[in-house]
């Protein structure tokens, strides 16, 4: 595989990962599937365009900054940058040879959204799924030809989720403005983050150092198979925009709390498949499990790994058999919300809430140390049982607090 033309990935304060001025976060195909399934439940909401445009907004922001940083001064160099970034981050492979300043065609021979979501769904789709690809293609074409971010819009002509051998995105002139990414969003540079939980044998710094030796770049197909899932190193602002716009469009329906619960459940799915997959992986057995004498060490071990995901800094504040108090500095949902909309009236850390619950359900209810099969029956048993944990957000950066605090209990 040839060397890719890429902007550098750097670390920002409080666990944020940046590329081309955009925060990146790891998420898997199961989370991507369940979140998108939630967003598309009600066709009248028009969320297909929101997903597409959120992808375009984040991709345009990253690629324009990246092009300047790597001195991609020609259309050919920017074309390579756009296609290589798509593959590096786990989205698949995209061909941009036929895109023009006035439109054209992008082809997607391999698509995370077109193929990897099918594995998560376990069944064929009746509707296309690669709306993100359409947004990315439009942003890439604009960057290649030195156009504004809202110059072009992508329309899916074919999607692998519907059986097409190659995805196709038709580009045309855009007639409406494009939402602008807030970049890193709000963050608390003056906040003092405490050290990791003291009452554990787990060496978080050592765990993070071991993770840094693993390759999380997209392979030759532009995919990231790790821990039994397909990862993406995705745009935090993409997730934030689609989630919060979904809630905004649900306002006045009487189903707002149900909508928030679905976003938390997407976090359950993320925790189940990604955290669960990590805790039954050879990498866990080699690095973390030897440090685990008690169940509390398992909690601290998975929290240490989460701190490599770009989600902010997670800290175990208190831990008991039936209770976990988790605090997060610069959680990406809160940072993105404030950057996009200003201070929130309610907590908005839905993914973090689901993830915190998932940790306790996997370890305290599901006995993940016994390495069970991560199938549907196991999911139902640990998340829908009478012994399952639930969470309450007691502090929120989105509401102006120094950190976000999630209390998980049963």
mmCIF file of C-alpha atoms in Angstrom:
data_model
loop_
_atom_site.group_PDB
_atom_site.id
_atom_site.type_symbol
_atom_site.label_atom_id
_atom_site.label_comp_id
_atom_site.label_asym_id
_atom_site.label_seq_id
_atom_site.Cartn_x
_atom_site.Cartn_y
_atom_site.Cartn_z
ATOM 1 C CA UNK A 1 0.000 0.000 0.000
ATOM 2 C CA UNK A 2 1.431 3.395 -0.997
ATOM 3 C CA UNK A 3 2.008 6.105 1.574
ATOM 4 C CA UNK A 4 -1.105 8.219 2.047
ATOM 5 C CA UNK A 5 -1.252 11.992 1.820
ATOM 6 C CA UNK A 6 -2.608 12.996 5.226
ATOM 7 C CA UNK A 7 -2.651 15.753 7.803
ATOM 8 C CA UNK A 8 -1.087 14.822 11.119
ATOM 9 C CA UNK A 9 -3.228 13.469 13.951
ATOM 10 C CA UNK A 10 -2.493 15.412 17.133
ATOM 11 C CA UNK A 11 -3.636 15.376 20.731
ATOM 12 C CA UNK A 12 -5.442 18.372 22.241
ATOM 13 C CA UNK A 13 -5.998 18.944 25.989
ATOM 14 C CA UNK A 14 -8.333 16.643 27.915
ATOM 15 C CA UNK A 15 -8.208 13.612 25.689
ATOM 16 C CA UNK A 16 -9.315 15.211 22.422
ATOM 17 C CA UNK A 17 -7.850 13.917 19.143
ATOM 18 C CA UNK A 18 -7.551 16.382 16.254
ATOM 19 C CA UNK A 19 -6.921 16.159 12.522
ATOM 20 C CA UNK A 20 -7.069 19.213 10.300
ATOM 21 C CA UNK A 21 -8.721 21.207 13.077
ATOM 22 C CA UNK A 22 -11.542 18.678 13.518
ATOM 23 C CA UNK A 23 -12.019 16.445 16.594
ATOM 24 C CA UNK A 24 -12.006 12.723 15.812
ATOM 25 C CA UNK A 25 -13.585 9.917 17.843
ATOM 26 C CA UNK A 26 -13.551 6.151 17.450
ATOM 27 C CA UNK A 27 -16.889 4.428 16.894
ATOM 28 C CA UNK A 28 -17.850 1.046 15.473
ATOM 29 C CA UNK A 29 -20.249 -0.179 12.796
ATOM 30 C CA UNK A 30 -22.775 -1.306 15.419
ATOM 31 C CA UNK A 31 -23.027 2.183 16.903
ATOM 32 C CA UNK A 32 -23.114 3.720 13.439
ATOM 33 C CA UNK A 33 -25.890 1.346 12.435
ATOM 34 C CA UNK A 34 -28.069 1.792 15.500
ATOM 35 C CA UNK A 35 -27.635 5.567 15.596
ATOM 36 C CA UNK A 36 -28.531 5.905 11.924
ATOM 37 C CA UNK A 37 -31.463 3.520 12.338
ATOM 38 C CA UNK A 38 -32.734 5.808 15.099
ATOM 39 C CA UNK A 39 -32.278 8.945 13.011
ATOM 40 C CA UNK A 40 -34.203 7.461 10.088
ATOM 41 C CA UNK A 41 -37.167 6.071 12.056
ATOM 42 C CA UNK A 42 -39.473 8.903 11.013
ATOM 43 C CA UNK A 43 -39.165 9.744 7.312
ATOM 44 C CA UNK A 44 -40.973 13.045 7.824
ATOM 45 C CA UNK A 45 -38.007 14.432 9.779
ATOM 46 C CA UNK A 46 -35.844 14.614 6.663
ATOM 47 C CA UNK A 47 -32.787 13.287 8.463
ATOM 48 C CA UNK A 48 -31.197 11.873 5.304
ATOM 49 C CA UNK A 49 -30.203 15.409 4.297
ATOM 50 C CA UNK A 50 -28.988 16.176 7.821
ATOM 51 C CA UNK A 51 -26.703 13.108 7.811
ATOM 52 C CA UNK A 52 -25.383 14.011 4.371
ATOM 53 C CA UNK A 53 -24.778 17.656 5.270
ATOM 54 C CA UNK A 54 -23.176 16.850 8.637
ATOM 55 C CA UNK A 55 -20.680 14.692 6.765
ATOM 56 C CA UNK A 56 -20.057 17.455 4.241
ATOM 57 C CA UNK A 57 -19.578 20.138 6.913
ATOM 58 C CA UNK A 58 -17.015 18.187 8.940
ATOM 59 C CA UNK A 59 -15.179 16.828 5.901
ATOM 60 C CA UNK A 60 -14.908 20.259 4.273
ATOM 61 C CA UNK A 61 -13.544 21.812 7.466
ATOM 62 C CA UNK A 62 -10.936 19.072 7.895
ATOM 63 C CA UNK A 63 -9.868 18.876 4.254
ATOM 64 C CA UNK A 64 -9.465 22.629 3.747
ATOM 65 C CA UNK A 65 -7.254 22.916 6.825
ATOM 66 C CA UNK A 66 -5.395 19.708 5.973
ATOM 67 C CA UNK A 67 -4.705 20.890 2.407
ATOM 68 C CA UNK A 68 -3.033 24.014 3.736
ATOM 69 C CA UNK A 69 -0.993 22.086 6.302
ATOM 70 C CA UNK A 70 0.363 19.497 3.843
ATOM 71 C CA UNK A 71 0.780 22.064 1.038
ATOM 72 C CA UNK A 72 -1.666 20.307 -1.289
ATOM 73 C CA UNK A 73 -1.600 23.192 -3.756
ATOM 74 C CA UNK A 74 -2.959 21.499 -6.869
ATOM 75 C CA UNK A 75 -6.261 19.749 -7.631
ATOM 76 C CA UNK A 76 -4.364 16.474 -8.019
ATOM 77 C CA UNK A 77 -2.756 16.802 -4.596
ATOM 78 C CA UNK A 78 -6.068 17.702 -2.965
ATOM 79 C CA UNK A 79 -7.735 14.765 -4.719
ATOM 80 C CA UNK A 80 -5.171 12.412 -3.194
ATOM 81 C CA UNK A 81 -5.599 14.026 0.219
ATOM 82 C CA UNK A 82 -9.388 13.601 0.124
ATOM 83 C CA UNK A 83 -9.370 9.988 -1.026
ATOM 84 C CA UNK A 84 -6.544 9.018 1.361
ATOM 85 C CA UNK A 85 -8.247 10.649 4.351
ATOM 86 C CA UNK A 86 -11.472 8.761 3.592
ATOM 87 C CA UNK A 87 -9.547 5.476 3.686
ATOM 88 C CA UNK A 88 -7.321 6.359 6.632
ATOM 89 C CA UNK A 89 -10.319 7.057 8.871
ATOM 90 C CA UNK A 90 -12.027 3.767 8.038
ATOM 91 C CA UNK A 91 -14.776 4.976 5.690
ATOM 92 C CA UNK A 92 -13.681 2.745 2.796
ATOM 93 C CA UNK A 93 -12.360 3.753 -0.620
ATOM 94 C CA UNK A 94 -13.601 6.669 -2.722
ATOM 95 C CA UNK A 95 -12.680 7.556 -6.300
ATOM 96 C CA UNK A 96 -12.818 11.244 -7.190
ATOM 97 C CA UNK A 97 -11.371 11.250 -10.730
ATOM 98 C CA UNK A 98 -14.718 12.191 -12.280
ATOM 99 C CA UNK A 99 -15.658 15.102 -10.022
ATOM 100 C CA UNK A 100 -15.672 18.565 -11.604
ATOM 101 C CA UNK A 101 -16.191 22.099 -10.383
ATOM 102 C CA UNK A 102 -19.785 21.965 -11.615
ATOM 103 C CA UNK A 103 -20.601 18.436 -10.434
ATOM 104 C CA UNK A 104 -19.668 15.041 -11.780
ATOM 105 C CA UNK A 105 -19.589 11.598 -10.231
ATOM 106 C CA UNK A 106 -17.833 10.070 -7.208
ATOM 107 C CA UNK A 107 -17.541 6.308 -6.939
ATOM 108 C CA UNK A 108 -17.257 4.391 -3.671
ATOM 109 C CA UNK A 109 -15.858 0.885 -4.327
ATOM 110 C CA UNK A 110 -15.770 0.157 -0.578
ATOM 111 C CA UNK A 111 -18.047 1.870 1.944
ATOM 112 C CA UNK A 112 -18.191 1.411 5.708
ATOM 113 C CA UNK A 113 -21.773 2.638 5.658
ATOM 114 C CA UNK A 114 -22.648 0.588 2.586
ATOM 115 C CA UNK A 115 -21.231 -2.758 3.720
ATOM 116 C CA UNK A 116 -20.281 -2.785 7.413
ATOM 117 C CA UNK A 117 -23.707 -1.638 8.593
ATOM 118 C CA UNK A 118 -25.205 -4.689 6.888
ATOM 119 C CA UNK A 119 -23.199 -6.932 9.207
ATOM 120 C CA UNK A 120 -24.466 -4.977 12.217
ATOM 121 C CA UNK A 121 -28.081 -5.059 11.037
ATOM 122 C CA UNK A 122 -28.061 -8.775 10.252
ATOM 123 C CA UNK A 123 -30.530 -8.223 7.403
ATOM 124 C CA UNK A 124 -30.749 -6.420 4.045
ATOM 125 C CA UNK A 125 -31.751 -2.762 3.944
ATOM 126 C CA UNK A 126 -34.814 -1.380 2.214
ATOM 127 C CA UNK A 127 -33.268 2.107 1.981
ATOM 128 C CA UNK A 128 -29.760 3.406 1.182
ATOM 129 C CA UNK A 129 -27.385 3.941 4.098
ATOM 130 C CA UNK A 130 -24.412 5.821 2.634
ATOM 131 C CA UNK A 131 -25.627 9.379 3.163
ATOM 132 C CA UNK A 132 -22.338 10.205 4.869
ATOM 133 C CA UNK A 133 -20.482 9.188 1.696
ATOM 134 C CA UNK A 134 -22.623 11.604 -0.325
ATOM 135 C CA UNK A 135 -21.703 14.458 1.999
ATOM 136 C CA UNK A 136 -18.030 13.580 2.021
ATOM 137 C CA UNK A 137 -17.919 13.410 -1.778
ATOM 138 C CA UNK A 138 -19.465 16.884 -2.125
ATOM 139 C CA UNK A 139 -16.994 18.349 0.373
ATOM 140 C CA UNK A 140 -14.061 16.650 -1.327
ATOM 141 C CA UNK A 141 -15.092 17.963 -4.748
ATOM 142 C CA UNK A 142 -15.372 21.498 -3.383
ATOM 143 C CA UNK A 143 -11.918 21.298 -1.785
ATOM 144 C CA UNK A 144 -10.354 19.785 -4.911
ATOM 145 C CA UNK A 145 -11.591 22.660 -7.066
ATOM 146 C CA UNK A 146 -11.132 25.451 -4.515
ATOM 147 C CA UNK A 147 -14.858 26.093 -4.042
ATOM 148 C CA UNK A 148 -16.853 27.161 -0.968
ATOM 149 C CA UNK A 149 -18.166 24.365 1.226
ATOM 150 C CA UNK A 150 -21.745 24.884 0.102
ATOM 151 C CA UNK A 151 -20.949 24.850 -3.631
ATOM 152 C CA UNK A 152 -22.007 21.245 -4.288
ATOM 153 C CA UNK A 153 -24.371 18.620 -2.918
ATOM 154 C CA UNK A 154 -24.194 14.840 -3.298
ATOM 155 C CA UNK A 155 -27.067 12.573 -4.262
ATOM 156 C CA UNK A 156 -26.846 8.792 -3.935
ATOM 157 C CA UNK A 157 -27.355 6.996 -7.230
ATOM 158 C CA UNK A 158 -26.295 3.570 -5.954
ATOM 159 C CA UNK A 159 -25.467 2.172 -2.511
ATOM 160 C CA UNK A 160 -23.809 -1.090 -1.553
ATOM 161 C CA UNK A 161 -26.299 -1.505 1.270
ATOM 162 C CA UNK A 162 -28.885 -2.067 -1.476
ATOM 163 C CA UNK A 163 -26.721 -4.596 -3.327
ATOM 164 C CA UNK A 164 -24.881 -2.289 -5.725
ATOM 165 C CA UNK A 165 -21.311 -3.478 -6.430
ATOM 166 C CA UNK A 166 -20.012 0.105 -6.256
ATOM 167 C CA UNK A 167 -21.573 3.125 -4.586
ATOM 168 C CA UNK A 168 -22.154 6.170 -6.772
ATOM 169 C CA UNK A 169 -22.673 9.787 -5.735
ATOM 170 C CA UNK A 170 -23.907 12.299 -8.310
ATOM 171 C CA UNK A 171 -22.754 15.861 -7.583
ATOM 172 C CA UNK A 172 -24.637 18.996 -8.551
ATOM 173 C CA UNK A 173 -24.760 22.641 -7.580
ATOM 174 C CA UNK A 174 -26.077 23.277 -4.092
ATOM 175 C CA UNK A 175 -28.819 25.844 -3.547
ATOM 176 C CA UNK A 176 -28.899 26.135 0.261
ATOM 177 C CA UNK A 177 -26.234 27.144 2.821
ATOM 178 C CA UNK A 178 -24.225 24.454 4.585
ATOM 179 C CA UNK A 179 -23.950 24.330 8.373
ATOM 180 C CA UNK A 180 -20.414 25.240 9.470
ATOM 181 C CA UNK A 181 -18.504 22.934 11.776
ATOM 182 C CA UNK A 182 -17.539 24.483 15.142
ATOM 183 C CA UNK A 183 -14.154 22.738 15.113
ATOM 184 C CA UNK A 184 -12.975 21.728 18.572
ATOM 185 C CA UNK A 185 -16.035 23.385 20.066
ATOM 186 C CA UNK A 186 -16.191 24.522 23.666
ATOM 187 C CA UNK A 187 -13.605 23.252 26.121
ATOM 188 C CA UNK A 188 -12.242 24.139 29.547
ATOM 189 C CA UNK A 189 -8.542 24.808 29.185
ATOM 190 C CA UNK A 190 -8.363 25.950 32.815
ATOM 191 C CA UNK A 191 -9.853 22.748 34.240
ATOM 192 C CA UNK A 192 -7.676 20.532 36.414
ATOM 193 C CA UNK A 193 -8.181 16.864 35.604
ATOM 194 C CA UNK A 194 -7.477 14.521 38.522
ATOM 195 C CA UNK A 195 -5.261 11.447 38.157
ATOM 196 C CA UNK A 196 -6.787 8.030 37.428
ATOM 197 C CA UNK A 197 -8.636 6.133 40.152
ATOM 198 C CA UNK A 198 -6.139 5.132 42.822
ATOM 199 C CA UNK A 199 -7.685 1.912 44.149
ATOM 200 C CA UNK A 200 -6.728 -0.323 41.235
ATOM 201 C CA UNK A 201 -3.772 -2.296 39.912
ATOM 202 C CA UNK A 202 -4.383 -1.010 36.385
ATOM 203 C CA UNK A 203 -1.642 1.255 35.047
ATOM 204 C CA UNK A 204 -3.553 3.600 32.722
ATOM 205 C CA UNK A 205 -0.422 5.189 31.291
ATOM 206 C CA UNK A 206 0.953 1.765 30.455
ATOM 207 C CA UNK A 207 -2.306 0.697 28.837
ATOM 208 C CA UNK A 208 -2.389 3.826 26.681
ATOM 209 C CA UNK A 209 1.254 3.314 25.696
ATOM 210 C CA UNK A 210 0.462 -0.241 24.589
ATOM 211 C CA UNK A 211 -2.531 0.933 22.560
ATOM 212 C CA UNK A 212 -0.328 3.492 20.828
ATOM 213 C CA UNK A 213 1.667 0.617 19.298
ATOM 214 C CA UNK A 214 -1.412 -0.770 17.513
ATOM 215 C CA UNK A 215 -2.297 0.289 13.980
ATOM 216 C CA UNK A 216 -5.706 1.951 13.764
ATOM 217 C CA UNK A 217 -5.346 3.176 10.184
ATOM 218 C CA UNK A 218 -7.663 1.993 7.467
ATOM 219 C CA UNK A 219 -6.317 -1.069 5.652
ATOM 220 C CA UNK A 220 -5.990 -1.424 1.865
ATOM 221 C CA UNK A 221 -9.781 -1.470 1.624
ATOM 222 C CA UNK A 222 -10.036 1.602 3.831
ATOM 223 C CA UNK A 223 -11.581 -0.336 6.719
ATOM 224 C CA UNK A 224 -10.476 -0.800 10.353
ATOM 225 C CA UNK A 225 -11.281 -4.318 11.617
ATOM 226 C CA UNK A 226 -10.472 -4.402 15.330
ATOM 227 C CA UNK A 227 -11.897 -6.124 18.425
ATOM 228 C CA UNK A 228 -14.527 -8.016 16.420
ATOM 229 C CA UNK A 229 -16.060 -4.813 14.973
ATOM 230 C CA UNK A 230 -15.370 -2.396 12.129
ATOM 231 C CA UNK A 231 -14.113 0.855 13.590
ATOM 232 C CA UNK A 232 -14.240 4.337 12.141
ATOM 233 C CA UNK A 233 -12.157 7.257 13.323
ATOM 234 C CA UNK A 234 -15.076 9.558 12.718
ATOM 235 C CA UNK A 235 -15.863 13.256 12.996
ATOM 236 C CA UNK A 236 -17.131 14.170 16.467
ATOM 237 C CA UNK A 237 -19.053 17.068 14.966
ATOM 238 C CA UNK A 238 -20.813 14.720 12.572
ATOM 239 C CA UNK A 239 -22.224 12.701 15.473
ATOM 240 C CA UNK A 240 -23.116 15.820 17.405
ATOM 241 C CA UNK A 241 -24.876 17.504 14.524
ATOM 242 C CA UNK A 242 -27.020 14.516 13.541
ATOM 243 C CA UNK A 243 -27.946 13.682 17.147
ATOM 244 C CA UNK A 244 -28.843 17.181 18.248
ATOM 245 C CA UNK A 245 -30.674 18.048 15.044
ATOM 246 C CA UNK A 246 -32.693 14.854 15.467
ATOM 247 C CA UNK A 247 -33.740 16.043 18.925
ATOM 248 C CA UNK A 248 -34.507 19.536 17.624
ATOM 249 C CA UNK A 249 -36.779 18.119 14.957
ATOM 250 C CA UNK A 250 -38.533 15.937 17.532
ATOM 251 C CA UNK A 251 -39.402 18.987 19.657
ATOM 252 C CA UNK A 252 -43.128 19.433 20.182
ATOM 253 C CA UNK A 253 -43.897 15.836 19.250
ATOM 254 C CA UNK A 254 -44.389 14.686 22.827
ATOM 255 C CA UNK A 255 -41.703 12.055 22.173
ATOM 256 C CA UNK A 256 -38.656 14.046 23.204
ATOM 257 C CA UNK A 257 -37.762 11.797 26.141
ATOM 258 C CA UNK A 258 -38.205 8.712 23.983
ATOM 259 C CA UNK A 259 -35.869 10.243 21.409
ATOM 260 C CA UNK A 260 -33.223 10.894 24.078
ATOM 261 C CA UNK A 261 -33.622 7.321 25.329
ATOM 262 C CA UNK A 262 -32.935 6.002 21.839
ATOM 263 C CA UNK A 263 -29.709 7.989 21.674
ATOM 264 C CA UNK A 264 -28.682 6.525 25.036
ATOM 265 C CA UNK A 265 -29.545 3.064 23.734
ATOM 266 C CA UNK A 266 -27.208 3.677 20.808
ATOM 267 C CA UNK A 267 -24.567 4.149 23.504
ATOM 268 C CA UNK A 268 -25.573 0.786 24.991
ATOM 269 C CA UNK A 269 -24.947 -0.828 21.613
ATOM 270 C CA UNK A 270 -21.596 0.900 21.336
ATOM 271 C CA UNK A 271 -20.532 -0.303 24.777
ATOM 272 C CA UNK A 272 -21.806 -3.837 24.205
ATOM 273 C CA UNK A 273 -19.993 -4.423 20.933
ATOM 274 C CA UNK A 274 -16.905 -2.216 21.271
ATOM 275 C CA UNK A 275 -16.213 -2.434 25.012
ATOM 276 C CA UNK A 276 -17.358 -6.051 25.060
ATOM 277 C CA UNK A 277 -15.243 -6.856 22.015
ATOM 278 C CA UNK A 278 -12.207 -5.253 23.625
ATOM 279 C CA UNK A 279 -12.656 -7.193 26.874
ATOM 280 C CA UNK A 280 -12.748 -10.555 25.079
ATOM 281 C CA UNK A 281 -9.881 -9.694 22.700
ATOM 282 C CA UNK A 282 -6.323 -11.050 22.653
ATOM 283 C CA UNK A 283 -5.068 -7.491 23.132
ATOM 284 C CA UNK A 284 -6.995 -7.217 26.419
ATOM 285 C CA UNK A 285 -5.697 -10.595 27.541
ATOM 286 C CA UNK A 286 -2.130 -9.529 26.789
ATOM 287 C CA UNK A 287 -2.138 -6.011 28.231
ATOM 288 C CA UNK A 288 -4.980 -5.420 30.696
ATOM 289 C CA UNK A 289 -6.198 -8.743 32.065
ATOM 290 C CA UNK A 290 -2.904 -9.570 33.822
ATOM 291 C CA UNK A 291 -3.449 -6.393 35.886
ATOM 292 C CA UNK A 292 -7.001 -7.352 36.904
ATOM 293 C CA UNK A 293 -7.400 -9.093 40.244
ATOM 294 C CA UNK A 294 -10.895 -7.756 41.013
ATOM 295 C CA UNK A 295 -13.913 -6.640 39.023
ATOM 296 C CA UNK A 296 -13.036 -3.055 39.931
ATOM 297 C CA UNK A 297 -9.829 -3.439 37.921
ATOM 298 C CA UNK A 298 -11.888 -4.409 34.881
ATOM 299 C CA UNK A 299 -13.828 -1.147 35.179
ATOM 300 C CA UNK A 300 -10.619 0.873 35.453
ATOM 301 C CA UNK A 301 -9.054 -1.065 32.584
ATOM 302 C CA UNK A 302 -11.837 -0.324 30.102
ATOM 303 C CA UNK A 303 -12.024 3.310 31.235
ATOM 304 C CA UNK A 304 -8.284 3.585 30.538
ATOM 305 C CA UNK A 305 -8.863 2.342 26.987
ATOM 306 C CA UNK A 306 -11.771 4.739 26.476
ATOM 307 C CA UNK A 307 -9.302 7.536 27.095
ATOM 308 C CA UNK A 308 -7.667 6.653 23.761
ATOM 309 C CA UNK A 309 -10.949 7.130 21.839
ATOM 310 C CA UNK A 310 -10.946 10.948 21.666
ATOM 311 C CA UNK A 311 -14.117 11.127 23.785
ATOM 312 C CA UNK A 312 -12.581 13.372 26.473
ATOM 313 C CA UNK A 313 -10.914 12.291 29.727
ATOM 314 C CA UNK A 314 -12.941 9.735 31.704
ATOM 315 C CA UNK A 315 -12.251 9.313 35.398
ATOM 316 C CA UNK A 316 -13.717 6.843 37.856
ATOM 317 C CA UNK A 317 -14.657 9.036 40.816
ATOM 318 C CA UNK A 318 -16.339 6.420 43.012
ATOM 319 C CA UNK A 319 -16.927 2.703 42.636
ATOM 320 C CA UNK A 320 -18.989 0.207 44.603
ATOM 321 C CA UNK A 321 -20.691 -3.106 43.732
ATOM 322 C CA UNK A 322 -23.924 -1.371 42.734
ATOM 323 C CA UNK A 323 -22.668 2.101 41.828
ATOM 324 C CA UNK A 324 -20.221 3.864 39.527
ATOM 325 C CA UNK A 325 -19.669 7.608 39.535
ATOM 326 C CA UNK A 326 -17.943 8.647 36.338
ATOM 327 C CA UNK A 327 -16.646 12.139 35.616
ATOM 328 C CA UNK A 328 -15.656 13.364 32.145
ATOM 329 C CA UNK A 329 -13.653 16.417 31.170
ATOM 330 C CA UNK A 330 -14.342 17.805 27.685
ATOM 331 C CA UNK A 331 -16.777 15.086 26.734
ATOM 332 C CA UNK A 332 -17.161 15.502 23.008
ATOM 333 C CA UNK A 333 -20.951 15.717 23.048
ATOM 334 C CA UNK A 334 -21.018 18.650 25.453
ATOM 335 C CA UNK A 335 -18.151 20.423 23.691
ATOM 336 C CA UNK A 336 -19.886 20.055 20.344
ATOM 337 C CA UNK A 337 -23.290 21.132 21.607
ATOM 338 C CA UNK A 338 -22.018 24.352 23.161
ATOM 339 C CA UNK A 339 -19.946 25.074 20.065
ATOM 340 C CA UNK A 340 -22.973 24.626 17.814
ATOM 341 C CA UNK A 341 -25.872 25.971 19.860
ATOM 342 C CA UNK A 342 -24.605 27.596 23.051
ATOM 343 C CA UNK A 343 -25.314 26.436 26.608
ATOM 344 C CA UNK A 344 -27.818 23.587 26.922
ATOM 345 C CA UNK A 345 -30.866 23.445 29.166
ATOM 346 C CA UNK A 346 -30.438 19.686 29.698
ATOM 347 C CA UNK A 347 -27.502 17.250 29.703
ATOM 348 C CA UNK A 348 -26.623 16.085 26.199
ATOM 349 C CA UNK A 349 -24.029 13.334 26.794
ATOM 350 C CA UNK A 350 -26.160 10.479 25.506
ATOM 351 C CA UNK A 351 -23.335 8.324 24.142
ATOM 352 C CA UNK A 352 -21.319 8.718 27.346
ATOM 353 C CA UNK A 353 -24.367 7.786 29.440
ATOM 354 C CA UNK A 354 -24.955 4.630 27.436
ATOM 355 C CA UNK A 355 -21.285 3.771 27.548
ATOM 356 C CA UNK A 356 -21.071 4.169 31.336
ATOM 357 C CA UNK A 357 -24.104 1.926 31.839
ATOM 358 C CA UNK A 358 -22.631 -0.577 29.403
ATOM 359 C CA UNK A 359 -19.435 -0.887 31.423
ATOM 360 C CA UNK A 360 -21.294 -1.890 34.585
ATOM 361 C CA UNK A 361 -23.742 -4.161 32.779
ATOM 362 C CA UNK A 362 -20.962 -6.018 30.976
ATOM 363 C CA UNK A 363 -18.837 -6.469 34.095
ATOM 364 C CA UNK A 364 -21.315 -6.685 36.985
ATOM 365 C CA UNK A 365 -24.322 -8.278 35.237
ATOM 366 C CA UNK A 366 -22.794 -10.082 32.287
ATOM 367 C CA UNK A 367 -19.568 -11.433 33.849
ATOM 368 C CA UNK A 368 -17.627 -10.458 30.745
ATOM 369 C CA UNK A 369 -14.516 -12.064 32.244
ATOM 370 C CA UNK A 370 -16.050 -15.427 31.300
ATOM 371 C CA UNK A 371 -15.821 -14.358 27.624
ATOM 372 C CA UNK A 372 -19.444 -14.937 26.588
ATOM 373 C CA UNK A 373 -20.553 -14.640 22.993
ATOM 374 C CA UNK A 374 -21.626 -11.079 22.247
ATOM 375 C CA UNK A 375 -24.908 -12.012 20.608
ATOM 376 C CA UNK A 376 -28.449 -10.689 20.813
ATOM 377 C CA UNK A 377 -29.482 -13.023 23.647
ATOM 378 C CA UNK A 378 -26.585 -11.839 25.788
ATOM 379 C CA UNK A 379 -27.434 -8.205 25.047
ATOM 380 C CA UNK A 380 -31.038 -8.694 26.128
ATOM 381 C CA UNK A 381 -29.996 -10.567 29.252
ATOM 382 C CA UNK A 382 -27.701 -7.865 30.568
ATOM 383 C CA UNK A 383 -29.463 -4.690 29.431
ATOM 384 C CA UNK A 384 -33.091 -5.707 29.951
ATOM 385 C CA UNK A 385 -32.807 -7.740 33.135
ATOM 386 C CA UNK A 386 -34.103 -6.671 36.543
ATOM 387 C CA UNK A 387 -30.457 -6.393 37.653
ATOM 388 C CA UNK A 388 -29.495 -3.980 34.872
ATOM 389 C CA UNK A 389 -27.893 -0.648 35.729
ATOM 390 C CA UNK A 390 -29.351 2.732 34.823
ATOM 391 C CA UNK A 391 -27.775 6.182 34.810
ATOM 392 C CA UNK A 392 -28.463 9.754 35.856
ATOM 393 C CA UNK A 393 -26.425 12.743 34.690
ATOM 394 C CA UNK A 394 -25.867 14.945 37.730
ATOM 395 C CA UNK A 395 -23.498 17.506 36.170
ATOM 396 C CA UNK A 396 -23.017 18.577 32.573
ATOM 397 C CA UNK A 397 -20.393 20.635 30.790
ATOM 398 C CA UNK A 398 -23.101 21.527 28.286
ATOM 399 C CA UNK A 399 -24.953 23.300 31.125
ATOM 400 C CA UNK A 400 -21.853 25.142 32.343
ATOM 401 C CA UNK A 401 -20.359 22.698 34.870
ATOM 402 C CA UNK A 402 -16.617 22.079 34.934
ATOM 403 C CA UNK A 403 -17.117 18.409 34.057
ATOM 404 C CA UNK A 404 -19.875 15.967 33.204
ATOM 405 C CA UNK A 405 -20.825 13.512 35.951
ATOM 406 C CA UNK A 406 -22.780 10.309 35.334
ATOM 407 C CA UNK A 407 -24.018 8.192 38.236
ATOM 408 C CA UNK A 408 -24.666 4.571 37.280
ATOM 409 C CA UNK A 409 -26.599 2.524 39.821
ATOM 410 C CA UNK A 410 -29.172 -0.221 40.347
#
